[in-house]
Amino acid sequence: MITRMSELFLRTLRDDPADAEVASHKLLIRAGYVRPVGPGLYSWLPLGLKVLRKIEGIVRDEMTAIGGQEILFPALLPRAPYETTNRWTEYGDTLFRLQDRRDNDYLLGPTHEEMFTLTVKGEYSSYKDFPLILFQIQNKYRDEARPRAGILRGREFLMKDSYSFDIDDDGLKNAYHAHREAYQRIFARLGVRYVIVSAVSGAMGGSASEEFLAESEVGEDTYVRCLESGYAANVEAVITAVPESIPLDGLPEATVYETGDTPTIATLVEWANGAGLGRTVTAADTLKNVLLKTRTPGGEWELLAVGVPGDREVDDKRLGAALEPAEYAMLDDADFARYPFLKKGYIGPKGLLANGVRYLVDPRVVDGTAWITGADEVGKHVVDLVAGRDFTPDGTIEAAEVREGDPSPDGAGPLVAARGIEIGHVFQLGRKYADAFTADVLGEDGKPVRLTMGSYGIGVSRMVAVIAEQQHDELGLRWPAAVSPFDVHVVIANKDAEARAGATELAADLDRLGADVLLDDRSASPGVKFKDAELLGVPWIVVVGRGWADGVVELRDRFTGEKRDVAVDAAATEILAAIG
Amino acid sequence: MITRMSELFLRTLRDDPADAEVASHKLLIRAGYVRPVGPGLYSWLPLGLKVLRKIEGIVRDEMTAIGGQEILFPALLPRAPYETTNRWTEYGDTLFRLQDRRDNDYLLGPTHEEMFTLTVKGEYSSYKDFPLILFQIQNKYRDEARPRAGILRGREFLMKDSYSFDIDDDGLKNAYHAHREAYQRIFARLGVRYVIVSAVSGAMGGSASEEFLAESEVGEDTYVRCLESGYAANVEAVITAVPESIPLDGLPEATVYETGDTPTIATLVEWANGAGLGRTVTAADTLKNVLLKTRTPGGEWELLAVGVPGDREVDDKRLGAALEPAEYAMLDDADFARYPFLKKGYIGPKGLLANGVRYLVDPRVVDGTAWITGADEVGKHVVDLVAGRDFTPDGTIEAAEVREGDPSPDGAGPLVAARGIEIGHVFQLGRKYADAFTADVLGEDGKPVRLTMGSYGIGVSRMVAVIAEQQHDELGLRWPAAVSPFDVHVVIANKDAEARAGATELAADLDRLGADVLLDDRSASPGVKFKDAELLGVPWIVVVGRGWADGVVELRDRFTGEKRDVAVDAAATEILAAIG
């Protein structure tokens, strides 16, 4: 196929769009791949759509290879199934809701667990029907609070979502690993640099979960990894390396001190270092107790205290993930007023536990660790309050911030932080949705078996931006051959009629040999054409220029910038051989 | 590719679904091609999706062949452009509207004229950039009052919509004819029986317009055609054959009669035939004046009277189309009370015209025709009121019902009525949308040129039902090869291990030769398998049955029902040759 730029619906822009922040967004707009239609809403122009479809094709190919069967749901869905799983409410403002002419409630599907579960329940009835993997490639809708960075986080976006259905945990594990490997093949074919990180469930519920993050400084997801061992996890999923517990024998007694006006960690540490305790105290020696209230869906609010070393903040994302699916909120002044035993700035484990407040601590608060913390009276703190001796918390919680340099949970070395863009998610849902819809089939023994599920997503439209983000250079886009809108970009940079005719013939030869050719036959100057070729990012550029008179054309590698002359006589075959 | 039915996500149903009315709906559900999700909302199971994609591919292919360039808009669209064209309001309840988390208004696109116009205006600026044809294949949303007949009229449906942009009328005509021919090729490839009928614009505004209607008794569109000349038009577009006008000389004088209590056509005719007028009077000799009020968008209501021969009703669809884009409503009692000169049952042309009411008549009311009609006083009618002598209406209107036997407007013979399903629409929009958005480009003479547009649609998902509707028989579906989910359906109807192995090998041979094979390797009985094969509708069925022992398999043509034996030795090549 030959596409003539003189006829192609394309206008490149010289300047970056005013509201674009990240390189992929700027370049995809400048190169005429996409256009904004509204916040988080984009149209795909011809070149952008070609890249999108190629990515979609690779994803479909690998999903089919692991036995996935493609089906397709509506994007417009009735409320009832999402009411059953409570996601109609849980999704909050992120869900696009609407009503039809009869005032019935509908939503635009953000993800389709409910529909797939109901469909499998509707069609299948026996253990013999499993394992089963179904997938769709479909527009999803999420009303993001801050749609950003172009198609990196749109409000309408193309996603591949698949779901595995099995009758036992082994089946689920097989499906999970098949997906994990398929995703590795997909991202390899797309030429994406990525890491697989341990993840927690978010709003989806369930157990084992990993995210595929494309390495990118503009990513919204922070993750940490241990360079020594390869351990990687997103911040929500980092498991704190737990120090060994300390024998209680011989530890100093807990002592309550008048500490004056010391409601903050800083003032407390300052007091401690002036109090003649015989050692240097840092914030890490103090135990900060943060008061929250939590509520399970439909339940009552109840108090929760979280104890973390005073040198660390509570990380909202980690806290939220740890409490999922319960809601939580910080205590406000009115709440404090309601519980007079809570002395703000002086709250300690003993008062909390004595008053029946659920008390969870950072995993570093192991038995035998001694803390400086509140003594439950204004102006008083306790020193050497020992966990496991003076107080026993109700459990631990992964809520403290993760910092670079923290030890990796596998003990192999320190953690380093990086940013990434979520491109895939594999997730053992388990029986959450099957329970919600009583998705049972007849087992081998004639008794009902509850199905177990996995859910697996790839952001297909997002991949266009991710590849642009990772591969671009200062001149423009650069597409790996597998997703490039064209195989080769032939630039006519010579006004001579014979050269023009020769270029057209060369394009025809390349086409005949199976290449998808973009032919720049416009009347623009060579300079303009070269700039556009660099901006558009087809991996191989053939310049029919001055060398024509000497019987050569120039072949440029857009990735390396290398140029070499190729004899016109055998140009088509030689070019195709070069570009693979 | 080989798909094993033992692994395929498919359950056929023995019974028709309770709420299904038309054959295609029943069969597509029974055969497991689609499943209902809500009113007018369907999921596509693997076989249905394969057919849908094949149809989509043929449509894309022919659109590309006429130079169409594919792009893709969001389905979720901001209100503003649709406000500019007033379609935000005009679409009424058919438009799905919603708000985002910031209470901004959005809609689910029913069709995309606005977006395409704005995009072309944004990218292109010179006459040199045209002609241009853009298209997309995308989900559309319409909140139909009565979603019916399965995917024949869904609320979310896949549509190909294309738009042509030209700088002059000749360009528009070329684009229109290119589309018309592309559509003929598409429907021929899909094996659909159809007619092309003249159409009027509906809510779209504009001029020349034709519809492609698939012939079907379950169609919602009534059209008429003249078997002698081939003239065909949908009911809204039928142009009344106008009789010749009659010289006014020597026509009898108009006379007002006391007609008593004769407010209806029936009572008036009865009076006339008892009044000694010296001729037999029928309803066709009377002129019935129907009172309406109309309003242009944003305008005031104003009176309109429509005069039609008393033997015909005013057809709502024709009236609405004739008044487009104005709204209209019948006069209610309160309205009549406001205009005392309107004597219900006795309204006549003279009173209407004397009081300044706009008065449009059926085209049959030509000069010289004499009518029995109201005399604007209760209990009085006028006889021999002659058009062009005693009254001159403000114009004509195509609002009277069309009946079988009416003369064709080309004079070639009578019209006959039939029903069809709209599958395509080609439409010269003209400058309506370009005017709304000031879509001008620089002309050859340096002055701005307003673009002129065409819009062209094909209901892609609807085609699945249309083909099923036209091609099915009493046993099930029957797919033309071009859209069948598989090329050949191999049924293992022999429990012998050697026969089973041979069938699997035959399937592998067919696959190697490029066929897409469905292999029924289930443990079900031959009877169940045959029934399923007939229901699923793959055009060629190979039965590996009793003949295996004699070295033959049976090849069945699903369309003709013909069966013949093929020798096993060369079965694959012979079968492929037979099925083309």
Short mmCIF file of N, CA, C and O in Angstrom, two decimals, chain B residues 362-401:
data_model
loop_
_atom_site.label_atom_id
_atom_site.label_comp_id
_atom_site.label_asym_id
_atom_site.label_seq_id
_atom_site.Cartn_x
_atom_site.Cartn_y
_atom_site.Cartn_z
N ASP B 362 -52.60 19.66 -0.79
CA ASP B 362 -52.09 18.48 -1.47
C ASP B 362 -51.83 18.85 -2.94
O ASP B 362 -52.59 19.63 -3.54
N PRO B 363 -50.78 18.27 -3.54
CA PRO B 363 -50.48 18.62 -4.94
C PRO B 363 -51.60 18.29 -5.91
O PRO B 363 -51.63 18.80 -7.03
N ARG B 364 -52.54 17.42 -5.52
CA ARG B 364 -53.66 17.09 -6.41
C ARG B 364 -54.65 18.26 -6.54
O ARG B 364 -55.50 18.27 -7.44
N VAL B 365 -54.55 19.22 -5.65
CA VAL B 365 -55.46 20.37 -5.68
C VAL B 365 -54.91 21.37 -6.70
O VAL B 365 -54.40 22.44 -6.36
N VAL B 366 -54.98 20.97 -7.99
CA VAL B 366 -54.45 21.85 -9.05
C VAL B 366 -55.55 22.82 -9.49
O VAL B 366 -56.72 22.65 -9.16
N ASP B 367 -55.12 23.82 -10.19
CA ASP B 367 -56.06 24.82 -10.70
C ASP B 367 -57.17 24.15 -11.49
O ASP B 367 -56.91 23.27 -12.33
N GLY B 368 -58.37 24.57 -11.22
CA GLY B 368 -59.51 24.07 -11.97
C GLY B 368 -60.21 22.91 -11.31
O GLY B 368 -61.30 22.51 -11.74
N THR B 369 -59.59 22.34 -10.25
CA THR B 369 -60.30 21.27 -9.55
C THR B 369 -61.36 21.91 -8.65
O THR B 369 -61.13 22.94 -8.04
N ALA B 370 -62.53 21.26 -8.64
CA ALA B 370 -63.67 21.81 -7.91
C ALA B 370 -63.92 20.95 -6.68
O ALA B 370 -63.93 19.72 -6.77
N TRP B 371 -64.13 21.57 -5.52
CA TRP B 371 -64.18 20.84 -4.26
C TRP B 371 -65.43 21.16 -3.47
O TRP B 371 -65.97 22.26 -3.54
N ILE B 372 -65.85 20.15 -2.70
CA ILE B 372 -66.87 20.38 -1.68
C ILE B 372 -66.10 20.55 -0.39
O ILE B 372 -65.33 19.66 0.01
N THR B 373 -66.25 21.68 0.26
CA THR B 373 -65.44 21.94 1.46
C THR B 373 -66.19 22.90 2.37
O THR B 373 -67.31 23.34 2.06
N GLY B 374 -65.59 23.21 3.51
CA GLY B 374 -66.25 24.04 4.50
C GLY B 374 -66.48 25.46 4.00
O GLY B 374 -65.71 25.98 3.20
N ALA B 375 -67.59 26.08 4.52
CA ALA B 375 -67.91 27.46 4.15
C ALA B 375 -67.71 28.41 5.33
O ALA B 375 -68.21 29.53 5.34
N ASP B 376 -66.95 27.92 6.36
CA ASP B 376 -66.55 28.76 7.49
C ASP B 376 -67.71 29.21 8.38
O ASP B 376 -67.60 30.18 9.11
N GLU B 377 -68.84 28.52 8.24
CA GLU B 377 -69.94 28.75 9.17
C GLU B 377 -70.45 27.38 9.59
O GLU B 377 -70.53 26.46 8.76
N VAL B 378 -70.83 27.26 10.86
CA VAL B 378 -71.32 25.98 11.34
C VAL B 378 -72.56 25.60 10.54
O VAL B 378 -73.46 26.42 10.36
N GLY B 379 -72.59 24.36 10.02
CA GLY B 379 -73.75 23.89 9.26
C GLY B 379 -73.74 24.29 7.81
O GLY B 379 -74.71 24.07 7.10
N LYS B 380 -72.64 24.87 7.32
CA LYS B 380 -72.60 25.25 5.91
C LYS B 380 -71.35 24.74 5.21
O LYS B 380 -70.25 24.74 5.77
N HIS B 381 -71.53 24.26 3.98
CA HIS B 381 -70.41 23.87 3.12
C HIS B 381 -70.58 24.53 1.78
O HIS B 381 -71.66 24.98 1.43
N VAL B 382 -69.51 24.56 1.04
CA VAL B 382 -69.56 25.14 -0.29
C VAL B 382 -69.26 24.03 -1.30
O VAL B 382 -68.42 23.16 -1.07
N VAL B 383 -70.01 24.05 -2.39
CA VAL B 383 -69.85 23.06 -3.46
C VAL B 383 -69.27 23.77 -4.68
O VAL B 383 -69.57 24.94 -4.93
N ASP B 384 -68.40 23.03 -5.40
CA ASP B 384 -67.76 23.59 -6.60
C ASP B 384 -66.88 24.81 -6.30
O ASP B 384 -66.83 25.77 -7.07
N LEU B 385 -66.18 24.73 -5.18
CA LEU B 385 -65.17 25.76 -4.90
C LEU B 385 -63.94 25.39 -5.71
O LEU B 385 -63.37 24.31 -5.56
N VAL B 386 -63.58 26.24 -6.63
CA VAL B 386 -62.56 25.89 -7.63
C VAL B 386 -61.21 26.49 -7.27
O VAL B 386 -61.09 27.71 -7.06
N ALA B 387 -60.21 25.62 -7.21
CA ALA B 387 -58.84 26.08 -6.93
C ALA B 387 -58.37 26.94 -8.08
O ALA B 387 -58.63 26.65 -9.26
N GLY B 388 -57.68 28.05 -7.77
CA GLY B 388 -57.16 28.94 -8.81
C GLY B 388 -58.19 29.95 -9.28
O GLY B 388 -57.86 30.87 -10.02
N ARG B 389 -59.44 29.75 -8.89
CA ARG B 389 -60.47 30.72 -9.25
C ARG B 389 -61.06 31.30 -7.96
O ARG B 389 -61.00 32.50 -7.72
N ASP B 390 -61.52 30.39 -7.05
CA ASP B 390 -62.16 30.85 -5.82
C ASP B 390 -61.18 30.97 -4.66
O ASP B 390 -61.46 31.63 -3.67
N PHE B 391 -60.05 30.28 -4.76
CA PHE B 391 -59.02 30.42 -3.71
C PHE B 391 -57.66 30.07 -4.30
O PHE B 391 -57.57 29.27 -5.24
N THR B 392 -56.63 30.67 -3.75
CA THR B 392 -55.26 30.38 -4.17
C THR B 392 -54.43 30.07 -2.93
O THR B 392 -54.11 30.96 -2.15
N PRO B 393 -54.15 28.78 -2.74
CA PRO B 393 -53.39 28.42 -1.53
C PRO B 393 -51.98 29.01 -1.55
O PRO B 393 -51.50 29.46 -2.60
N ASP B 394 -51.32 28.95 -0.36
CA ASP B 394 -49.96 29.47 -0.27
C ASP B 394 -48.92 28.53 -0.86
O ASP B 394 -47.74 28.89 -0.97
N GLY B 395 -49.33 27.33 -1.20
CA GLY B 395 -48.38 26.39 -1.78
C GLY B 395 -48.90 24.98 -1.59
O GLY B 395 -50.03 24.78 -1.13
N THR B 396 -48.05 24.00 -1.94
CA THR B 396 -48.45 22.61 -1.77
C THR B 396 -47.58 21.95 -0.71
O THR B 396 -46.50 22.44 -0.37
N ILE B 397 -48.09 20.82 -0.23
CA ILE B 397 -47.33 20.07 0.78
C ILE B 397 -47.57 18.58 0.56
O ILE B 397 -48.69 18.16 0.27
N GLU B 398 -46.48 17.80 0.69
CA GLU B 398 -46.58 16.34 0.53
C GLU B 398 -46.90 15.73 1.89
O GLU B 398 -46.02 15.26 2.61
N ALA B 399 -48.17 15.77 2.26
CA ALA B 399 -48.55 15.31 3.59
C ALA B 399 -49.62 14.22 3.56
O ALA B 399 -49.79 13.48 4.52
N ALA B 400 -50.32 14.08 2.43
CA ALA B 400 -51.37 13.06 2.36
C ALA B 400 -50.75 11.68 2.28
O ALA B 400 -49.66 11.50 1.73
N GLU B 401 -51.47 10.73 2.81
CA GLU B 401 -50.98 9.35 2.79
C GLU B 401 -50.77 8.86 1.35
O GLU B 401 -51.45 9.31 0.42
#
